[in-house]
PDB file of C-alpha atoms and ligand atoms in Angstrom:
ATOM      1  CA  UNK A   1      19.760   1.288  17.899  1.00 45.00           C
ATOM      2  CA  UNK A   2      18.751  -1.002  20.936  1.00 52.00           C
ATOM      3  CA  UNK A   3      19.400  -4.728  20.717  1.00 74.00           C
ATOM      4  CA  UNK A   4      16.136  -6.351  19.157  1.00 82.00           C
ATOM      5  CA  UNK A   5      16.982  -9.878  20.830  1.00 77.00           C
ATOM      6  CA  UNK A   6      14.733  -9.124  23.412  1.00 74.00           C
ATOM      7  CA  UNK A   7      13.916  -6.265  26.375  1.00 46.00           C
ATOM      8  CA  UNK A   8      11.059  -5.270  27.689  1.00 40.00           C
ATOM      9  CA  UNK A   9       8.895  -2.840  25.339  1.00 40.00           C
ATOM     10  CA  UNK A  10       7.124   0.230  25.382  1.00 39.00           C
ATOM     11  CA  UNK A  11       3.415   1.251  24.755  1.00 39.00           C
ATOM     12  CA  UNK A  12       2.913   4.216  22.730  1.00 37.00           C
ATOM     13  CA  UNK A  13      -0.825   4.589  21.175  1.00 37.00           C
ATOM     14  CA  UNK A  14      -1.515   7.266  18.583  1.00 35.00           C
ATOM     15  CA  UNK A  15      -4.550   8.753  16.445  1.00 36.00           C
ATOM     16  CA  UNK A  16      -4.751   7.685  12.877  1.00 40.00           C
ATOM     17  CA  UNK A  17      -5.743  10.720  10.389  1.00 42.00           C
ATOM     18  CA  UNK A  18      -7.516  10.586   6.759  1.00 45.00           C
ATOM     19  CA  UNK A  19      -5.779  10.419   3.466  1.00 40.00           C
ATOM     20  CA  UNK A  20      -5.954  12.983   0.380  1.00 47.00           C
ATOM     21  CA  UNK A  21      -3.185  11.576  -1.938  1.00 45.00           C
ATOM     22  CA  UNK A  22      -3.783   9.060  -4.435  1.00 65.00           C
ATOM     23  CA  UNK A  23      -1.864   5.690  -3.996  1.00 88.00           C
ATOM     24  CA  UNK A  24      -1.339   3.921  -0.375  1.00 94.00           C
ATOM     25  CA  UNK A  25      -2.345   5.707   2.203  1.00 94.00           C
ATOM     26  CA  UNK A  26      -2.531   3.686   5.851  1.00 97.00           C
ATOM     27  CA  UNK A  27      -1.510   0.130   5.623  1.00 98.00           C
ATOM     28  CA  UNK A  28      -1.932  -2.804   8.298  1.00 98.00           C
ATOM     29  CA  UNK A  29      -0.229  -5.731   8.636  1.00 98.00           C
ATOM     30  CA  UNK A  30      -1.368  -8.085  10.733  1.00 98.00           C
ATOM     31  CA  UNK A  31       0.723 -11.530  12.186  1.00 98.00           C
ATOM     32  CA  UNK A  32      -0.641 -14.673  13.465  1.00 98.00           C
ATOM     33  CA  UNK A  33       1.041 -17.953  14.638  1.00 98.00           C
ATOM     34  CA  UNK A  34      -0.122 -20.837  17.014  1.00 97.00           C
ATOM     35  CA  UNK A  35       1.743 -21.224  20.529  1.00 97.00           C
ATOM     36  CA  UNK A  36       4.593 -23.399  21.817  1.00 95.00           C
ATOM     37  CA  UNK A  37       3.413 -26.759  23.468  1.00 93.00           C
ATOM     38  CA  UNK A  38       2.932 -26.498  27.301  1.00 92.00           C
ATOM     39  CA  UNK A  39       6.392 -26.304  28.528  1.00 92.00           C
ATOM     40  CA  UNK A  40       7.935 -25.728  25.468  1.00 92.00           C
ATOM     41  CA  UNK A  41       9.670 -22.741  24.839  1.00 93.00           C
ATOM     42  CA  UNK A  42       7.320 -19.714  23.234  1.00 95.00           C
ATOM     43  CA  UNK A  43       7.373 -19.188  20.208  1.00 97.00           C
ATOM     44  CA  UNK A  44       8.024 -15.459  19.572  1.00 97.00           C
ATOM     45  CA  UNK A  45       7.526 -13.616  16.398  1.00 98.00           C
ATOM     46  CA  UNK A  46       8.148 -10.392  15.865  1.00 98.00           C
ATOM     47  CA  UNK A  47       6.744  -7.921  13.648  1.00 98.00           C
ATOM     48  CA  UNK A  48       9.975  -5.570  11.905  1.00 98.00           C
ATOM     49  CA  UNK A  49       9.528  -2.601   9.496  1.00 98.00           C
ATOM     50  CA  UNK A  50      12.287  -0.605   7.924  1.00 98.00           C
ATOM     51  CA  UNK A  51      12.451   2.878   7.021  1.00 98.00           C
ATOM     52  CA  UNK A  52      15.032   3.772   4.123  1.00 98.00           C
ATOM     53  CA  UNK A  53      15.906   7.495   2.815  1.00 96.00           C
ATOM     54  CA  UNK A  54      15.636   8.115  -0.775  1.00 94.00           C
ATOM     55  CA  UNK A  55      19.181   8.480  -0.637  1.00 94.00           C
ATOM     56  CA  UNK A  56      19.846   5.373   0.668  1.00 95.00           C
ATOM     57  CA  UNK A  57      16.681   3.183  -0.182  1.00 96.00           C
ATOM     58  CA  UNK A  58      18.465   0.205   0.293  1.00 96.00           C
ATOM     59  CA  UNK A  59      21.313   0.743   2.967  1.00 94.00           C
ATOM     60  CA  UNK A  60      21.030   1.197   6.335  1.00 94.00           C
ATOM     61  CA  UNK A  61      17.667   1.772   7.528  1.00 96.00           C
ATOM     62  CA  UNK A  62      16.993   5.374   9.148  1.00 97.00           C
ATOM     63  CA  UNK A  63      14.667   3.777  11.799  1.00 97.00           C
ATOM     64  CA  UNK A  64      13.047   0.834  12.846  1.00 98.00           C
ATOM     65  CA  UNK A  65       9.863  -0.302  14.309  1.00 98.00           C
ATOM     66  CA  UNK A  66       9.098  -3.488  16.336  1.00 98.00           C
ATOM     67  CA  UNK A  67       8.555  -4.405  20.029  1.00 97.00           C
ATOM     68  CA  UNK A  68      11.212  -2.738  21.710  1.00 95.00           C
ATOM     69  CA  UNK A  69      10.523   0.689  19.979  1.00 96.00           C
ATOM     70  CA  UNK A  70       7.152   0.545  19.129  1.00 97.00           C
ATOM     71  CA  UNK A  71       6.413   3.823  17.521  1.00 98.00           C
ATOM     72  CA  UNK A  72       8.233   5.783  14.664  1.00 97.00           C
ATOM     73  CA  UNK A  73       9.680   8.883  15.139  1.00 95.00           C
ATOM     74  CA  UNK A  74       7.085  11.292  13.835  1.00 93.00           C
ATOM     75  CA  UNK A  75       4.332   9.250  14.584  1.00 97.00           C
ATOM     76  CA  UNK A  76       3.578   7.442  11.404  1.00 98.00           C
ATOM     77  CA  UNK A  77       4.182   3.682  11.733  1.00 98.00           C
ATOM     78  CA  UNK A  78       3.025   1.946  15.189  1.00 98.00           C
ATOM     79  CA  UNK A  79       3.114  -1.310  16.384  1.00 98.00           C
ATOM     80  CA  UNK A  80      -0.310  -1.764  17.716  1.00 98.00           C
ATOM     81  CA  UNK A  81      -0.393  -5.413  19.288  1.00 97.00           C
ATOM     82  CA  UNK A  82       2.461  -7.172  20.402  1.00 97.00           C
ATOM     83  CA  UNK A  83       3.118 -11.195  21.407  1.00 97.00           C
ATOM     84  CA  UNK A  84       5.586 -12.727  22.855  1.00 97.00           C
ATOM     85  CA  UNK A  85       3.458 -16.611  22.599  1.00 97.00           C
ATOM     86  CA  UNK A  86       1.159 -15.940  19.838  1.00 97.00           C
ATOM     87  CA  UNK A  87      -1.276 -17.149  22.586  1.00 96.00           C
ATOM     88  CA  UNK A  88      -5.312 -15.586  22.018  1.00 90.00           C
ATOM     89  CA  UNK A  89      -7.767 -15.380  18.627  1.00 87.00           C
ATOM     90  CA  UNK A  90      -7.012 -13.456  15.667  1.00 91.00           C
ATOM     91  CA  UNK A  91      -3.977 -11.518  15.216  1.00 97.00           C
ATOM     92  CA  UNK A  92      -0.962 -11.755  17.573  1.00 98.00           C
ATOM     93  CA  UNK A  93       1.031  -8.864  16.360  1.00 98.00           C
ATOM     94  CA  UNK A  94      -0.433  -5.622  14.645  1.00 98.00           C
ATOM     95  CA  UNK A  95       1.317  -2.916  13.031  1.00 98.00           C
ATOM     96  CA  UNK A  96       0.121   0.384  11.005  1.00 98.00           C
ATOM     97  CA  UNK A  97       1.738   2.491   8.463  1.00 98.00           C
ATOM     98  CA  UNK A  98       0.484   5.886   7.683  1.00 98.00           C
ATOM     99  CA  UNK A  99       2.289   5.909   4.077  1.00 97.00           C
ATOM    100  CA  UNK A 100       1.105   9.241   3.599  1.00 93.00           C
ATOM    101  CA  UNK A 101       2.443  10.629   6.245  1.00 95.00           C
ATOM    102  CA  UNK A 102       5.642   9.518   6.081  1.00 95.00           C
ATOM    103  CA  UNK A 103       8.501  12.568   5.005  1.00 94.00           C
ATOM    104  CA  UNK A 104       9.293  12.912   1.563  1.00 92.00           C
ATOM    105  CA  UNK A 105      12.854  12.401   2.492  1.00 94.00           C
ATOM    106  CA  UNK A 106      12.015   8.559   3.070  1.00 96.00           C
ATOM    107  CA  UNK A 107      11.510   6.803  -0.095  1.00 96.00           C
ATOM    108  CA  UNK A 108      10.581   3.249   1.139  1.00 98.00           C
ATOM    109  CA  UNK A 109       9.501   1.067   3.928  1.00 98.00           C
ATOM    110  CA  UNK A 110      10.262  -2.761   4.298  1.00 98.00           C
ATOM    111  CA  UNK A 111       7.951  -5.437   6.802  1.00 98.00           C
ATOM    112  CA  UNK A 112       9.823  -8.558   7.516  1.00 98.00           C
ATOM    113  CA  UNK A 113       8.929 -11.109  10.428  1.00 98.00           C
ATOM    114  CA  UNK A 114      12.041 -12.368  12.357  1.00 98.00           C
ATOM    115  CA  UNK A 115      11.438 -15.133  14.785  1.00 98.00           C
ATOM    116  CA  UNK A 116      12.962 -14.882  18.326  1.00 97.00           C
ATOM    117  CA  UNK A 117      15.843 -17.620  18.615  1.00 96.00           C
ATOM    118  CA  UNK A 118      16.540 -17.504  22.190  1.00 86.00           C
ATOM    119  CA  UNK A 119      19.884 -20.054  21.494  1.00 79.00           C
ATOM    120  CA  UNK A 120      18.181 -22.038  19.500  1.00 89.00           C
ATOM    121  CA  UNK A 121      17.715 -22.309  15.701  1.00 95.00           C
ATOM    122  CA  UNK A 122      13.690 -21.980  15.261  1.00 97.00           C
ATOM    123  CA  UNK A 123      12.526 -21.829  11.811  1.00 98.00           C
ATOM    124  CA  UNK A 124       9.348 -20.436   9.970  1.00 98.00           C
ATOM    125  CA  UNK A 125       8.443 -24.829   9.422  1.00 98.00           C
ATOM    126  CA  UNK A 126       8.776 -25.131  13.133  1.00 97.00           C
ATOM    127  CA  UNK A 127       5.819 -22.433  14.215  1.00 97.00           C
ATOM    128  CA  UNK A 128       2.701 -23.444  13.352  1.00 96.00           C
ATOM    129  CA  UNK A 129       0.020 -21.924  11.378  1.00 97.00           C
ATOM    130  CA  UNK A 130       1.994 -18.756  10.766  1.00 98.00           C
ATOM    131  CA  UNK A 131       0.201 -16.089   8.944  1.00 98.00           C
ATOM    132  CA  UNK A 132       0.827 -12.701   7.716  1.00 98.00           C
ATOM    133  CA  UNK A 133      -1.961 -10.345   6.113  1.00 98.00           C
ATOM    134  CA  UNK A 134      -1.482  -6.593   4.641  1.00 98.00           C
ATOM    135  CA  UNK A 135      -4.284  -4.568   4.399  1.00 97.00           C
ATOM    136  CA  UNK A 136      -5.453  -1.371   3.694  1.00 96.00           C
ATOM    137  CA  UNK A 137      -9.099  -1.093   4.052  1.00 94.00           C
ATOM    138  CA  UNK A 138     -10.678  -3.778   3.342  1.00 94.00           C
ATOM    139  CA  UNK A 139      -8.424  -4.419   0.276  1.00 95.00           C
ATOM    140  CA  UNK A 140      -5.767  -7.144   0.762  1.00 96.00           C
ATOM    141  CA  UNK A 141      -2.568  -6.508  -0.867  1.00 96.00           C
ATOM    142  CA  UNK A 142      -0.441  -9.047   0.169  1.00 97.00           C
ATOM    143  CA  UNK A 143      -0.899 -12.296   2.273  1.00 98.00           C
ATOM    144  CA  UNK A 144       1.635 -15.098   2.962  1.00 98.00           C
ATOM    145  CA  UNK A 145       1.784 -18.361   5.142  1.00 98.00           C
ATOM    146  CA  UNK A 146       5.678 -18.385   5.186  1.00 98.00           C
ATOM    147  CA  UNK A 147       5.748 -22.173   3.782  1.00 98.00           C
ATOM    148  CA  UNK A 148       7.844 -20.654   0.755  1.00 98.00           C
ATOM    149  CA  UNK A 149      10.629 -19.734   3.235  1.00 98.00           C
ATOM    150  CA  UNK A 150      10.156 -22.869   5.846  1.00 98.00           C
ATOM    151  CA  UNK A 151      13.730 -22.881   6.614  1.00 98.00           C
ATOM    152  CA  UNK A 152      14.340 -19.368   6.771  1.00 98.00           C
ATOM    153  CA  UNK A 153      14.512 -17.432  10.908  1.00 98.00           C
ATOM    154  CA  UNK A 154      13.355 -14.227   9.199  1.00 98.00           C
ATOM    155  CA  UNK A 155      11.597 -12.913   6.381  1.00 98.00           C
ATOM    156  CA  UNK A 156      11.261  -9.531   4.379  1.00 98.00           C
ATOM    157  CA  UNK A 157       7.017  -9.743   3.822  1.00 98.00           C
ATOM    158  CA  UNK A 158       6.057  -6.494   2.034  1.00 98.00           C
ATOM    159  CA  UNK A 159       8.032  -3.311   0.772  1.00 98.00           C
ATOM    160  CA  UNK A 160       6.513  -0.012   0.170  1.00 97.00           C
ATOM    161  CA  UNK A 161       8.140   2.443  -2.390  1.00 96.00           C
ATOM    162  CA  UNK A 162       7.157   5.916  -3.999  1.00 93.00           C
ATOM    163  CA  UNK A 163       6.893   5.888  -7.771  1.00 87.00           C
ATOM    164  CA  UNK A 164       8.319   8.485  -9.870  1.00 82.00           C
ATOM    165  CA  UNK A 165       5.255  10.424  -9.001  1.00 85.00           C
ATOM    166  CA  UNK A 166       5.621  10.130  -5.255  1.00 87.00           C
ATOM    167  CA  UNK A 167       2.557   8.271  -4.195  1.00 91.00           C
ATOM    168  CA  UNK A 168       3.337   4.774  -2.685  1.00 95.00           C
ATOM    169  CA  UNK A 169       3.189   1.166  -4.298  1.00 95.00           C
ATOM    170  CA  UNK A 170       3.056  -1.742  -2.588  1.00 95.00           C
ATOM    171  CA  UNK A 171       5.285  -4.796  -3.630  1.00 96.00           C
ATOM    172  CA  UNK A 172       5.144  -8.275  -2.295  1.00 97.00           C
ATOM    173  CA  UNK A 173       8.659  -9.469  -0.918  1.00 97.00           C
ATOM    174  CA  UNK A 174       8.601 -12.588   0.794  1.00 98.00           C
ATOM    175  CA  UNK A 175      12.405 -13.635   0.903  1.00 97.00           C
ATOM    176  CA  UNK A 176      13.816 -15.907   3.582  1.00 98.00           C
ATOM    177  CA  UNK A 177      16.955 -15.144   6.024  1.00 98.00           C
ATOM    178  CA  UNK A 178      19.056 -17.027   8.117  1.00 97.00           C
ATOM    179  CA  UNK A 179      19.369 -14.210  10.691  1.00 96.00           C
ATOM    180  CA  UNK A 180      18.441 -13.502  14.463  1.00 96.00           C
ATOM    181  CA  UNK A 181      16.229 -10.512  14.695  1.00 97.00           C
ATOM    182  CA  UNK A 182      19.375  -7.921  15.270  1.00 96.00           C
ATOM    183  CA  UNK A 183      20.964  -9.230  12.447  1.00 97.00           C
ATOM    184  CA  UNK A 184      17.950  -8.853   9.924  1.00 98.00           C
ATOM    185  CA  UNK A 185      16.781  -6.006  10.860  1.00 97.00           C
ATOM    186  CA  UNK A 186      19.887  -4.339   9.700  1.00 96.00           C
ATOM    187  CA  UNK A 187      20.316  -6.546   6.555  1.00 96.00           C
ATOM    188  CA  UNK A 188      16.594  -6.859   5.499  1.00 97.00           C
ATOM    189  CA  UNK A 189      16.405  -3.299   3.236  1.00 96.00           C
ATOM    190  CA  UNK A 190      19.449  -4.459   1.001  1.00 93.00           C
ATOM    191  CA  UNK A 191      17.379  -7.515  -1.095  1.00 77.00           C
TER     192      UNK A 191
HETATM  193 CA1   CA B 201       6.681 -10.859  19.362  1.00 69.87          CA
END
């Protein structure tokens, strides 16, 4: 996989499609934070999911998503919006997940937030007004303001699983790391 402590990134738009299965069909999640202080360095958050096979639901991931590869393989999870100051209104980052899309051969999907460190050691408490909101519809399933996991550099936010039936759940997950980006992205599908 390419590093994920920062490159340039793509842009890669796609067409969202209907669901016809019961349980989650396409999920946003949406990330906001407040700038750096004029010269200050930015603060950069970045938005990471994590696709696991159902053999290996919580191993290595089979693919991620975020800035520097910012659509999935077949199409299905997309980050929309990407930030690199968490400068502008609303949300800075944006990602969709077409759940029910996704091949049966992956059984789960984790969102985590990892914070850029850039040398530095920049937590969750040091960003202000950081926000994270998933959606599907106009249904909120999970929203979080990271003040559980102030001293953490990343977070796990969300996972998605199949039930036994094979329609997807949604669980909340908020669990701190003490990681750069690289190093969470590969560790986050293990909690
Ligand atoms: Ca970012």
């Amino acid at each position: 996989m390419s590093g994920l402590n920062k490159e340039t990134s793509g842009n890669l738009g796609r067409q969202a499609s209907g669901s016809l299965s019961k349980g989650l069909g396409k999920v946003k999640v949406s990330l906001m934070w407040d700038p750096s202080p004029l010269g200050m360095p930015d603060h950069d958050l970045d938005i990471i999911a994590g696709t696991y096979s159902a053999e290996d639901p919580h191993g290595k991931p089979a693919y991620l998503v975020h800035f520097d590869q910012r659509l999935s393989p077949d199409g299905t999870i997309n980050l929309n919006r990407d930030s690199r100051t968490g400068a502008g209104f609303g949300a800075d980052e944006v990602m969709t997940l077409e759940l029910d899309r996704l091949s049966s051969s992956y059984a789960r999907v984790v969102v985590g937030v990892a914070i850029q460190q850039n040398g530095g050691h920049k937590t969750f408490g040091d960003v202000p007004n950081t926000g994270v909101q998933v959606v599907e519809g106009y249904t909120e399933l999970v929203a979080d303001d990271f003040s559980g996991v102030a001293g953490a550099t990343a977070a796990t936010v969300v996972e998605f699983v199949r039930d036994s039936r094979g329609v997807w759940e949604c669980r909340r997950a908020v669990r701190g790391f003490d990681a750069d980006p690289e190093t969470f992205a590969a560790v986050m599908g293990r909690a």
